[in-house]
PDB file of C-alpha atoms in Angstrom:
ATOM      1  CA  UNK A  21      93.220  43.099   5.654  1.00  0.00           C
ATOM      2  CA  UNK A  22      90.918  40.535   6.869  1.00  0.00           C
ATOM      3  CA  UNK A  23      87.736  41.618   8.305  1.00  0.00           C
ATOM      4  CA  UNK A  24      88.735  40.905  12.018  1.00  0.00           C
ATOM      5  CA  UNK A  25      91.032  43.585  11.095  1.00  0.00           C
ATOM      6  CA  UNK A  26      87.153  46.363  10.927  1.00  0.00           C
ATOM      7  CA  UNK A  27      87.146  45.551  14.591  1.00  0.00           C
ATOM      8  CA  UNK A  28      89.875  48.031  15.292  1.00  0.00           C
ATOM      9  CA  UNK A  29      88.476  51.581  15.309  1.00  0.00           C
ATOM     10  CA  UNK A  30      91.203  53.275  13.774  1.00  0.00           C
ATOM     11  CA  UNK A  31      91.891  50.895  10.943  1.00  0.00           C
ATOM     12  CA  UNK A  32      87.902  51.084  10.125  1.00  0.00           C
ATOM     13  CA  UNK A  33      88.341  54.955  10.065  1.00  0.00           C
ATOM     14  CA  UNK A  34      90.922  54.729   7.640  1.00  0.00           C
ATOM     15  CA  UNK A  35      88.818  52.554   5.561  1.00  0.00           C
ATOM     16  CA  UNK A  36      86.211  55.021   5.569  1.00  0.00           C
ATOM     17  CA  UNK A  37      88.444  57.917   4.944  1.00  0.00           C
ATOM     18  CA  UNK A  38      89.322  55.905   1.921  1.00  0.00           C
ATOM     19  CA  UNK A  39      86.086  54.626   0.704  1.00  0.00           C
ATOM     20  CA  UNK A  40      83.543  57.159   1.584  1.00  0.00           C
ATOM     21  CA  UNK A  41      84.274  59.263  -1.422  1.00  0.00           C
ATOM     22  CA  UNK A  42      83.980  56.829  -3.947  1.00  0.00           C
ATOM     23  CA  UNK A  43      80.475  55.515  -2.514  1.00  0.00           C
ATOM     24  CA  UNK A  44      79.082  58.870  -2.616  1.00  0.00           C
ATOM     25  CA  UNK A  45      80.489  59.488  -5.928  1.00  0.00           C
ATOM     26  CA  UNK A  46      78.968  56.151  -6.804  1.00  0.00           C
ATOM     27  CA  UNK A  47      75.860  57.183  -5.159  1.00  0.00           C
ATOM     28  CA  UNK A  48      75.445  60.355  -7.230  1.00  0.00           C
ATOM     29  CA  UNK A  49      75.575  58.464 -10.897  1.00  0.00           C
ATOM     30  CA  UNK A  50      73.464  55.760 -10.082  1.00  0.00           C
ATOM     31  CA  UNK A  51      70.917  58.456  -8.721  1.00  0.00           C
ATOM     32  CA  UNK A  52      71.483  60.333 -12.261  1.00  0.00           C
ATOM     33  CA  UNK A  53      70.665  57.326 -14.118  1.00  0.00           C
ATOM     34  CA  UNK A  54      67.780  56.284 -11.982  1.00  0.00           C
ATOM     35  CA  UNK A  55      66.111  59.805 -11.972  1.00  0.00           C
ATOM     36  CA  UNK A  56      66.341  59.991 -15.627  1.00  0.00           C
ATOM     37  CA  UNK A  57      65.085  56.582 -16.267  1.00  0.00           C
ATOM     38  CA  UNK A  58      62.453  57.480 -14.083  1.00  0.00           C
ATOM     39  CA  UNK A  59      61.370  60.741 -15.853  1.00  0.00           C
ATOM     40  CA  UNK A  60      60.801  58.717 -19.111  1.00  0.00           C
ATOM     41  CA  UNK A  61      58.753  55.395 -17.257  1.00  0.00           C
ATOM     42  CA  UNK A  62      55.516  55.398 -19.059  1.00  0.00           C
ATOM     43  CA  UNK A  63      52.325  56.323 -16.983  1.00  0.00           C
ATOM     44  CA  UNK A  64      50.599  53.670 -15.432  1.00  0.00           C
ATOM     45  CA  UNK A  65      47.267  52.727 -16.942  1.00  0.00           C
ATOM     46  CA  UNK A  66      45.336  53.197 -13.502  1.00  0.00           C
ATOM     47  CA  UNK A  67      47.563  55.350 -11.635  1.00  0.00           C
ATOM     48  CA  UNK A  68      48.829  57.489 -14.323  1.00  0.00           C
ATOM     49  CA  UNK A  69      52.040  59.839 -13.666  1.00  0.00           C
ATOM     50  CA  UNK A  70      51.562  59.215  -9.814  1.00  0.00           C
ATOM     51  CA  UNK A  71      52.871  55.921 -10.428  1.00  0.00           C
ATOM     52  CA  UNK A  72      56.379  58.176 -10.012  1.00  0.00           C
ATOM     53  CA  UNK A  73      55.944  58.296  -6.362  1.00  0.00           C
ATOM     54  CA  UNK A  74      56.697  54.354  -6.406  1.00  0.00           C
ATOM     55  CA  UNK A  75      60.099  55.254  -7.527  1.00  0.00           C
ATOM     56  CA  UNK A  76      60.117  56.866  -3.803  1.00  0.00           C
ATOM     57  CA  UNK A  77      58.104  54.931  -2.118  1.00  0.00           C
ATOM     58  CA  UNK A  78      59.201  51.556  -2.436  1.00  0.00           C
ATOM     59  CA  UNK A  79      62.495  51.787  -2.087  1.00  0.00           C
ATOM     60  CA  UNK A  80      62.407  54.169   1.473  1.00  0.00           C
ATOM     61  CA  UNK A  81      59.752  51.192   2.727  1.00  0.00           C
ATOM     62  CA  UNK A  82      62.843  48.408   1.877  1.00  0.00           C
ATOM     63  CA  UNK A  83      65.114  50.656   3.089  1.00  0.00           C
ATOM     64  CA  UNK A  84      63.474  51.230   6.554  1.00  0.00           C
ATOM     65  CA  UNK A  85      63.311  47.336   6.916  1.00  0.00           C
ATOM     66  CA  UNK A  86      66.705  47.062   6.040  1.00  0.00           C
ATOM     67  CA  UNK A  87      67.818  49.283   8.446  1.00  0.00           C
ATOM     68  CA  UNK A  88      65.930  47.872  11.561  1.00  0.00           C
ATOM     69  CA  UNK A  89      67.574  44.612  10.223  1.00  0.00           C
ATOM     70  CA  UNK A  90      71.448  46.144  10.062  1.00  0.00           C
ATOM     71  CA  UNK A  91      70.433  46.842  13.496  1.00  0.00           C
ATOM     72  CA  UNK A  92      69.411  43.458  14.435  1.00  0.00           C
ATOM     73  CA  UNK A  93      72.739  41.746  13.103  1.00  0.00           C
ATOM     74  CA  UNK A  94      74.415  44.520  14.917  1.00  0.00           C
ATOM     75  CA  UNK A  95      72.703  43.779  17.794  1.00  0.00           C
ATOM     76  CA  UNK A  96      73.372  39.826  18.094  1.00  0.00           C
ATOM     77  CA  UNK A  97      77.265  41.305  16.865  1.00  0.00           C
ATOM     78  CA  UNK A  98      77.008  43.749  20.470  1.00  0.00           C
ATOM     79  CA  UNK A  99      75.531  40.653  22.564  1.00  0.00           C
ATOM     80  CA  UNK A 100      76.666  37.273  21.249  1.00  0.00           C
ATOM     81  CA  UNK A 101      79.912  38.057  18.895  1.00  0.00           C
ATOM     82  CA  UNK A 102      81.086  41.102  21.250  1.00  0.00           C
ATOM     83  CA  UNK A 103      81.897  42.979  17.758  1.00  0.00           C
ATOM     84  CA  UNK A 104      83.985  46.286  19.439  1.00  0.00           C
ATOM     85  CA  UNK A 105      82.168  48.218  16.263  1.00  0.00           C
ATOM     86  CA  UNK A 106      78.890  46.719  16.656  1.00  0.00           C
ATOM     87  CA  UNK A 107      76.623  48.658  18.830  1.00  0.00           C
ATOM     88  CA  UNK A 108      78.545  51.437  16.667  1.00  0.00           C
ATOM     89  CA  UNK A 109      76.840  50.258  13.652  1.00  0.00           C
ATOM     90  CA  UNK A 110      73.483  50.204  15.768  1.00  0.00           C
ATOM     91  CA  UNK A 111      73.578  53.365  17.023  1.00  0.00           C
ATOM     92  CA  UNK A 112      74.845  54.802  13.431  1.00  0.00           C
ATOM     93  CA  UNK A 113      71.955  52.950  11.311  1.00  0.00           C
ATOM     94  CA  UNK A 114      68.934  54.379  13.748  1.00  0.00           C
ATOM     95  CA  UNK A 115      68.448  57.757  12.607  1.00  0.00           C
ATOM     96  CA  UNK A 116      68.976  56.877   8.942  1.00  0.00           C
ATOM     97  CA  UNK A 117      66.268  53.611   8.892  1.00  0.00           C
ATOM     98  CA  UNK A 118      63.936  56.512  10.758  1.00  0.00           C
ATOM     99  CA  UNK A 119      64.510  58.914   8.301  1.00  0.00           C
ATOM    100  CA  UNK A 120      63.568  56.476   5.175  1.00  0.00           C
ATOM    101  CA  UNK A 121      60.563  55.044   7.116  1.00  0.00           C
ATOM    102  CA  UNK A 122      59.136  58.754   8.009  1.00  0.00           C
ATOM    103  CA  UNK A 123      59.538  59.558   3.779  1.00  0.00           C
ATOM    104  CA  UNK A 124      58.052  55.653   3.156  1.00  0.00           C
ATOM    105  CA  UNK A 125      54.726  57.456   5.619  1.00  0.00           C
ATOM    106  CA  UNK A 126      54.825  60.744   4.469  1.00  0.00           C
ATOM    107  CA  UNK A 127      55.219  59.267   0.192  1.00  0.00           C
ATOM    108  CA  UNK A 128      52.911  57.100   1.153  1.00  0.00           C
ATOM    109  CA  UNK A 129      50.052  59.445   2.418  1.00  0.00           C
ATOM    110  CA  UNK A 130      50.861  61.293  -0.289  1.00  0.00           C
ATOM    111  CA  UNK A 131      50.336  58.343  -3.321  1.00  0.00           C
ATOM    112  CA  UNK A 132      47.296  57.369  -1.460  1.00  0.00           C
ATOM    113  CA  UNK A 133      45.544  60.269  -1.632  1.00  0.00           C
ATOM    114  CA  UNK A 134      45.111  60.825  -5.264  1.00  0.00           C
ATOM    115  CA  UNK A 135      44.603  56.862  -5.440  1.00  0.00           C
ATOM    116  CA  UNK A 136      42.799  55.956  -2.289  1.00  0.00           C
ATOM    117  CA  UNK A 137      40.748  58.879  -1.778  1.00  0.00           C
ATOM    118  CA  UNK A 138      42.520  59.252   1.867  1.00  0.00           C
ATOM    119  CA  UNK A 139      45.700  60.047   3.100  1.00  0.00           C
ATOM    120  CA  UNK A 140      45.287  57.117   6.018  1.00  0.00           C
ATOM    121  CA  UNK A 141      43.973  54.520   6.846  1.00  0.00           C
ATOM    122  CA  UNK A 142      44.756  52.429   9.883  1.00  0.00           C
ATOM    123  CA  UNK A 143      45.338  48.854   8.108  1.00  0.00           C
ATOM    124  CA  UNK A 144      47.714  46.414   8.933  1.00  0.00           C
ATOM    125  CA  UNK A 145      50.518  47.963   6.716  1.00  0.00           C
ATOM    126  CA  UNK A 146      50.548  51.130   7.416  1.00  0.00           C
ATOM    127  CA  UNK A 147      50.113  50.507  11.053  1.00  0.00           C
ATOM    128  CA  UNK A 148      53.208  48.241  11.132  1.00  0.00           C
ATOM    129  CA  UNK A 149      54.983  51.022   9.290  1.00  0.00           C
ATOM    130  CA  UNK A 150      53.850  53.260  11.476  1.00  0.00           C
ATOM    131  CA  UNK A 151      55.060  50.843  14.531  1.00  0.00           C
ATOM    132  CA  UNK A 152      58.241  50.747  12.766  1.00  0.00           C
ATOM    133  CA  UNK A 153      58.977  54.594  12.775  1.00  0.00           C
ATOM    134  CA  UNK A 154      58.106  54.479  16.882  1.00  0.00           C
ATOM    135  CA  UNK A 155      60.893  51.891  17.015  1.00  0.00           C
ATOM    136  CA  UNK A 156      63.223  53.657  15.802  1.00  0.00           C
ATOM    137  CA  UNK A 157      62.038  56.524  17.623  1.00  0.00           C
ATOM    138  CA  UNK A 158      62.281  54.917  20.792  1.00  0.00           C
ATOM    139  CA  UNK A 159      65.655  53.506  20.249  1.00  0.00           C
ATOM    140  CA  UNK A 160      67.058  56.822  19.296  1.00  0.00           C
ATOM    141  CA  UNK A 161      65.788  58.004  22.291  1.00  0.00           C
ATOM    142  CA  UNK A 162      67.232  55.120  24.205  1.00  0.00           C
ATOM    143  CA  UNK A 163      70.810  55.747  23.453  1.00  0.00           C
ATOM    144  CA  UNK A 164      70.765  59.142  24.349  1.00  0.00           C
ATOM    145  CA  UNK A 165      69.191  58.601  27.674  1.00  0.00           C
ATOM    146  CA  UNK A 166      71.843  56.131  28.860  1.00  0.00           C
ATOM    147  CA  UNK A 167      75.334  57.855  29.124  1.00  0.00           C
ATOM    148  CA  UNK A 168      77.816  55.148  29.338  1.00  0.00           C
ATOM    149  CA  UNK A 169      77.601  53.977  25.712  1.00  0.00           C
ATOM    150  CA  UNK A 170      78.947  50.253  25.884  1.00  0.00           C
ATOM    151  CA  UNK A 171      75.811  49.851  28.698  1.00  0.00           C
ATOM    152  CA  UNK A 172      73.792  51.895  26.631  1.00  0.00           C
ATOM    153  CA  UNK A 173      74.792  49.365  23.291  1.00  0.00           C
ATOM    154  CA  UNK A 174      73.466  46.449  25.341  1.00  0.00           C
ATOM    155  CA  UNK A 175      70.206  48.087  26.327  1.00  0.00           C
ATOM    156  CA  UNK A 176      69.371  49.263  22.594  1.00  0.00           C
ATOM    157  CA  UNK A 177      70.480  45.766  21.684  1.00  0.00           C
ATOM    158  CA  UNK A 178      67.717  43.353  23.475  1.00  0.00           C
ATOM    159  CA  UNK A 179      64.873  46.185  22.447  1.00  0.00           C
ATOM    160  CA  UNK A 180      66.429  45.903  18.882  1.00  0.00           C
ATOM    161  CA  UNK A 181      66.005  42.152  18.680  1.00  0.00           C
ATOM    162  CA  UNK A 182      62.370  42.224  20.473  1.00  0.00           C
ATOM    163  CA  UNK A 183      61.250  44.764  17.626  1.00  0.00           C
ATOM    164  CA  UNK A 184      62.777  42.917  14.733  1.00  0.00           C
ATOM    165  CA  UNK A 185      59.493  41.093  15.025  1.00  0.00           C
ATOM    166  CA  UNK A 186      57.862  43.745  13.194  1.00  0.00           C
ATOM    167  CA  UNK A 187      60.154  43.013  10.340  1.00  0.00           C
ATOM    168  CA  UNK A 188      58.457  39.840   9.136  1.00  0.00           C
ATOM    169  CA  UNK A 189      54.964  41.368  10.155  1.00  0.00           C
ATOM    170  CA  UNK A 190      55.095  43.977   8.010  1.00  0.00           C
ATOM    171  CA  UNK A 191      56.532  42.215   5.083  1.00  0.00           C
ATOM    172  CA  UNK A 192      53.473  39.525   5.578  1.00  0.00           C
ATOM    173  CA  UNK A 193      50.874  41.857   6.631  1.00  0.00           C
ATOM    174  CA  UNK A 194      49.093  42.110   3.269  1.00  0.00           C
ATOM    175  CA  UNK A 195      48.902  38.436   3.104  1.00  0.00           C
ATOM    176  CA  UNK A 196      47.623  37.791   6.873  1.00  0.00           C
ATOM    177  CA  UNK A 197      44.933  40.384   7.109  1.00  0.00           C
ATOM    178  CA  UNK A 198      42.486  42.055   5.124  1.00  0.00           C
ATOM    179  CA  UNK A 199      44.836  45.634   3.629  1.00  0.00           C
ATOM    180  CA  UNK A 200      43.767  48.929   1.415  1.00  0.00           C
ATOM    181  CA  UNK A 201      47.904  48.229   0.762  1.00  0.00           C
ATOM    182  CA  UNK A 202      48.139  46.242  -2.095  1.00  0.00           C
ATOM    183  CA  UNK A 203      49.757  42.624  -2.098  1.00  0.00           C
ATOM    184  CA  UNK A 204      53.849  42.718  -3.450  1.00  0.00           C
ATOM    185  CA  UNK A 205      54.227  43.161  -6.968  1.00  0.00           C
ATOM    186  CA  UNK A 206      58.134  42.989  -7.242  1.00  0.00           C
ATOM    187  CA  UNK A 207      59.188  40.339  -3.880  1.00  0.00           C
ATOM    188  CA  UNK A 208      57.251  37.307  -5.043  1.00  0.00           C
ATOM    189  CA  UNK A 209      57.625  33.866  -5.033  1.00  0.00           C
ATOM    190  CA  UNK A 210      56.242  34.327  -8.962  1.00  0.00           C
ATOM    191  CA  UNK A 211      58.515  36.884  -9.772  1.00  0.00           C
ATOM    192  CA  UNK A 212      57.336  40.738 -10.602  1.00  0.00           C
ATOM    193  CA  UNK A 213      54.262  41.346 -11.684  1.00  0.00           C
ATOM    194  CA  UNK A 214      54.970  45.517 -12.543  1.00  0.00           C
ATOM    195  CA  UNK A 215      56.057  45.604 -16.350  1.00  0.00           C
ATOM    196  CA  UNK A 216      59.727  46.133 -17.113  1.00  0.00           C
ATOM    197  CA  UNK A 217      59.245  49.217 -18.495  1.00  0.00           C
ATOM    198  CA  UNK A 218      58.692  50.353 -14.770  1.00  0.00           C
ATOM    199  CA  UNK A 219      60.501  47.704 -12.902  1.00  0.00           C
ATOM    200  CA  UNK A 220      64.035  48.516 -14.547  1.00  0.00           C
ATOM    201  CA  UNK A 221      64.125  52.411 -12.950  1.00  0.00           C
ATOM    202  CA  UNK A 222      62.678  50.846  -9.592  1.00  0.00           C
ATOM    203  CA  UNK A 223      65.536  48.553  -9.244  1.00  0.00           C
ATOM    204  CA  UNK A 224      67.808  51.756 -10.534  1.00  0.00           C
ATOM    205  CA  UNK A 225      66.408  53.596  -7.870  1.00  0.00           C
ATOM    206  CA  UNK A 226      66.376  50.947  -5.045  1.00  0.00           C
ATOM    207  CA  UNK A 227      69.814  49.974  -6.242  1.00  0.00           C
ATOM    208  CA  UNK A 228      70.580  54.210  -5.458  1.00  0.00           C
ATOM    209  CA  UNK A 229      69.437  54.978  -2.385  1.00  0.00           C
ATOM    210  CA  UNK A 230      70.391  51.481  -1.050  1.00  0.00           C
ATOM    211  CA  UNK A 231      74.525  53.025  -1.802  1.00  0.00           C
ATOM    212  CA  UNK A 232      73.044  56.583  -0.344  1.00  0.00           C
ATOM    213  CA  UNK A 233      72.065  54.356   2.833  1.00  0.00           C
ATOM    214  CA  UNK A 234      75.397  52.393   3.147  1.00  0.00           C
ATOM    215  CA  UNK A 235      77.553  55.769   2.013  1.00  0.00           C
ATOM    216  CA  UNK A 236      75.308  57.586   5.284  1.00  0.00           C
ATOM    217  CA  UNK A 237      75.951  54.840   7.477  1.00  0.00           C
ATOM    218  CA  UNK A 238      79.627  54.240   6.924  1.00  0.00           C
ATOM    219  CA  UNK A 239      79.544  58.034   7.598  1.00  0.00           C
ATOM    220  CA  UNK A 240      77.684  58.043  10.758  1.00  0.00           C
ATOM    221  CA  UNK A 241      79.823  55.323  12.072  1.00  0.00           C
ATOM    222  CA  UNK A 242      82.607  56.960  11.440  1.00  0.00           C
ATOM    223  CA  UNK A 243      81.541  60.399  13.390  1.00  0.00           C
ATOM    224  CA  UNK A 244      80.092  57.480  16.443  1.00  0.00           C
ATOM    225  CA  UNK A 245      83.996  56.678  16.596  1.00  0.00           C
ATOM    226  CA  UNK A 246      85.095  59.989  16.809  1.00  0.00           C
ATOM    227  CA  UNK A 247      82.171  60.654  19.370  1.00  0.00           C
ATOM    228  CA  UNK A 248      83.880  58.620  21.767  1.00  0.00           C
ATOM    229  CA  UNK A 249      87.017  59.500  21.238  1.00  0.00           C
ATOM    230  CA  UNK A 250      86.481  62.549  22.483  1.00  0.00           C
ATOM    231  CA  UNK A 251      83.981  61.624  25.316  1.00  0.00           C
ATOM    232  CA  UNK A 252      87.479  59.321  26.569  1.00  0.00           C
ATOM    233  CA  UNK A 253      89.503  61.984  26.193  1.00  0.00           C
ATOM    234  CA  UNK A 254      87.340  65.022  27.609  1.00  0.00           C
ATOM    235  CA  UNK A 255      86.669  62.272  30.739  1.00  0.00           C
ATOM    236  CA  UNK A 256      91.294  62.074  30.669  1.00  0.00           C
ATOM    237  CA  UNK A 257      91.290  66.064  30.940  1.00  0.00           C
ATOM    238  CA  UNK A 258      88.810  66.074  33.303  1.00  0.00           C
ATOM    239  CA  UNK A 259      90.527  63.629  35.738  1.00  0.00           C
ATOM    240  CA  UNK A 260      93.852  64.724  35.006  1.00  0.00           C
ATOM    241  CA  UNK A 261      92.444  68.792  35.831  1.00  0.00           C
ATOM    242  CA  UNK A 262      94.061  70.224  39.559  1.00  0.00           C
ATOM    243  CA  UNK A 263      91.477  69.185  42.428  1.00  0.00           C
ATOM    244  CA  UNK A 264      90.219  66.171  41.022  1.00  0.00           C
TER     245      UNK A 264
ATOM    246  CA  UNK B  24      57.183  66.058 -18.791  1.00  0.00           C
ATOM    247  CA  UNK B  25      53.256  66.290 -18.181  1.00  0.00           C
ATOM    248  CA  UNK B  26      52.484  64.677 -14.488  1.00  0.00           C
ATOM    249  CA  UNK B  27      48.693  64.611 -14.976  1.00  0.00           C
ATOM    250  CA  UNK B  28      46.379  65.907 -12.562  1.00  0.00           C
ATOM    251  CA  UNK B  29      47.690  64.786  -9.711  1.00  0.00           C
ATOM    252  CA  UNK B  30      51.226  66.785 -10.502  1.00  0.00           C
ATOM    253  CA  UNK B  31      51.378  68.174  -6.778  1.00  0.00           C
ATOM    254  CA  UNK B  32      51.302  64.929  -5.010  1.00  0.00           C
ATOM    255  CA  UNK B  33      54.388  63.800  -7.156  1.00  0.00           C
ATOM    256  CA  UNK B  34      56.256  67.548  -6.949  1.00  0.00           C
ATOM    257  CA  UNK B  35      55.564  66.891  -2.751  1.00  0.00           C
ATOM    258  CA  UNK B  36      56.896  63.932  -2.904  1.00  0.00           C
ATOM    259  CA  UNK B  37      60.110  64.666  -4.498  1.00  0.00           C
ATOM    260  CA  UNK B  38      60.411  67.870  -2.466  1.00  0.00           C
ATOM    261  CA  UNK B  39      59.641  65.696   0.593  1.00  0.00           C
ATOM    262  CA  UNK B  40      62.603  63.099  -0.204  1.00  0.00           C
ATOM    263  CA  UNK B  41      64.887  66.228  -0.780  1.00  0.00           C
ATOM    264  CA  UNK B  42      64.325  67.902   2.126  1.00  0.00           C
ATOM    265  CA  UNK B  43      64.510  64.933   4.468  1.00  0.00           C
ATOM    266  CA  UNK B  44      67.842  63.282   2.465  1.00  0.00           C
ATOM    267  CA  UNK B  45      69.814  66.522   2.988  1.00  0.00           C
ATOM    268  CA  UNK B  46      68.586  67.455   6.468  1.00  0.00           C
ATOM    269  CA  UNK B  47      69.750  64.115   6.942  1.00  0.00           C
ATOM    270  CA  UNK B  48      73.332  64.255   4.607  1.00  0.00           C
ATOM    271  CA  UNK B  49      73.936  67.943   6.142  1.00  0.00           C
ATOM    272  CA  UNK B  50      73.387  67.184   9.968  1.00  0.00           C
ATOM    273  CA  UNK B  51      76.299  63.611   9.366  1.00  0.00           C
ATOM    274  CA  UNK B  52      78.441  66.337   7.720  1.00  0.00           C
ATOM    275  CA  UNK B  53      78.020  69.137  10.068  1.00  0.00           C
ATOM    276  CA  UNK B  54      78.579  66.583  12.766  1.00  0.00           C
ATOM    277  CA  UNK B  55      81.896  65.062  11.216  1.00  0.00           C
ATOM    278  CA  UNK B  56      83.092  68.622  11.549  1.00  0.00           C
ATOM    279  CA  UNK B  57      82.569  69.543  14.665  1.00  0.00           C
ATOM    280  CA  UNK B  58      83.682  66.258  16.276  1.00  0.00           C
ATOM    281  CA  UNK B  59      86.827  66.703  13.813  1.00  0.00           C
ATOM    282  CA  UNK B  60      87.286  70.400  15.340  1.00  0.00           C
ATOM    283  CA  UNK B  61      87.004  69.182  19.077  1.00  0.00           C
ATOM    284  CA  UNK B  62      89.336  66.751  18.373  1.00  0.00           C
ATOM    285  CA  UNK B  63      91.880  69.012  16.646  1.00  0.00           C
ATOM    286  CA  UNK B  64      91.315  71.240  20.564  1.00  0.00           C
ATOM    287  CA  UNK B  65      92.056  68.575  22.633  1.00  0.00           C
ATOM    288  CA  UNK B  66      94.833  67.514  20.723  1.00  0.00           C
ATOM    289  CA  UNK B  67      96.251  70.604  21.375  1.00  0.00           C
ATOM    290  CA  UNK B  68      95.629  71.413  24.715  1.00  0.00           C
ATOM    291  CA  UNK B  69      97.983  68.067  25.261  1.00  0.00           C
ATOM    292  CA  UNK B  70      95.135  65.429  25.641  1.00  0.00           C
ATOM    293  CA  UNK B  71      96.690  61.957  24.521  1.00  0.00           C
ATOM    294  CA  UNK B  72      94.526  58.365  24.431  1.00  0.00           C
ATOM    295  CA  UNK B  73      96.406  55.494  25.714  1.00  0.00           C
ATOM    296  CA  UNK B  74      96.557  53.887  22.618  1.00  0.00           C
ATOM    297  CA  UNK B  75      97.783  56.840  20.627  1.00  0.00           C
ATOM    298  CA  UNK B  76     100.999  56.914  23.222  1.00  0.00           C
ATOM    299  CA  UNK B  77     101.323  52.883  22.469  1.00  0.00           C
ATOM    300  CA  UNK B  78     101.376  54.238  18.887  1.00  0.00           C
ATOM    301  CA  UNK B  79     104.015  57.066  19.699  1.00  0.00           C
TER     302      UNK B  79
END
């Protein structure tokens, strides 16, 4: 099966069908692992035991870039490639990157109290986070306003590529400007600067939700297909019904 | 495990994550369902797409 072959809807859904139970079986170990690897990480010698809320944090704030840019390839697959699954993939990935980018806030207020003295502050990263979340906000909004959804793919689309601005800004925004946030410690030109003895369960950890996020999207695709499928087919009863 | 002082910011965290991930995991599954029910309906009350007839 070549990958042309994904375009068709029901030969994707068959994929899924196949694969979905393995990735969330996957999921589930590498979470077990991770989660016990991070129960023994030594404290930090600043932070102490809240350095366990990196273990959350970091990966949902990855995560929530990575799923504004699934949505950006998706988007230049809806207007340039004309992908058939494309704006699917869009649509599915919205509520998922808004999800990890509300827990990457809400972990985030909640490691900077103890370590900030504050649960906010409006600097550059946190902002841009903040921004982020909005996005998504608005583009979940977006497709549900617009009922046709192959119109409603190409609307979400050009908004999607305008905001995947903010990717890059947030990723550089404790290097432009003057953050609380601290600078990267694990994507550096340099390499890591965290010790391994932390770093290792990170990965584990970004490594597990990163298969919880594909596993959830695959998923949400799938039910996007099936969405439509009955929209066409509710819209065939409805002309076929006496009187129409 | 001993979490230090600041043990309730951690325990939120996790609880946060939890919450969120399987509001999230439950509302996909819930949704698979129903959409999988509908289907099953109009299936039976004779609705056919035209490519499942190219299929049949």
């Amino acid at each position: 099966m070549g990958l042309i072959d994904l375009a068709n809807p029901s030969r994707f859904l068959s994929l899924t069908d196949r694969l979905l139970p393995w990735l969330a079986g996957a999921t589930a170990l590498v979470f077990a692992i991770g989660l016990y690897q991070a129960s023994l990480a030594p404290d930090d010698y600043q932070q102490g035991a809240t350095v366990k809320i990196m273990f959350l944090h970091v990966p949902f704030a990855w995560l929530a870039m990575f799923g504004w840019t699934v949505m950006t390839i998706a988007a230049f697959g809806t207007l340039v490639w004309r992908h058939p699954l494309a704006d699917v993939a869009a649509k599915a990935a919205a509520p998922i990157g808004a999800a990890f980018t509300l827990l990457c806030l809400v972990t985030g207020s909640l490691w900077g109290r103890p370590m900030w003295g504050t649960y906010w502050v409006w600097d550059a990263r946190l902002t841009s986070v903040f921004i982020l979340f909005l996005m998504y906000l608005g583009v979940i909004a977006l497709w549900r306003t617009i009922e046709e959804p192959t119109r409603a793919g190409r609307v979400t689309a050009i908004l999607t590529l305008v905001g995947a601005i903010n990717i890059p800004i947030i990723k550089y925004s404790v290097d432009f400007w003057n953050t609380l946030h601290q600078p990267a410690a694990v994507m550096r030109l340099d390499g890591p600067t965290i010790h391994s003895s932390i770093l290792i369960p990170l990965l584990i950890m970004a490594f597990a939700f990163t298969l919880l996020f594909v596993t959830l999207h695959l998923a949400a695709m799938r039910n996007e297909i099936l969405r439509r499928r009955v929209r066409t087919m509710q819209l065939m009863r409805a002309q076929a019904a006496p009187g129409h | 495990m001993d979490l230090g002082p600041h043990a309730a910011f951690i325990v939120l965290s996790y609880a946060a994550a939890l919450v969120v991930l399987a509001a999230l995991v439950g509302w996909i599954v819930l949704d698979h369902r129903a959409l999988k029910r509908t289907l099953k309906m109009l299936d039976a009350q004779g609705v056919t797409r035209r490519s499942d007839k190219a299929v049949q």
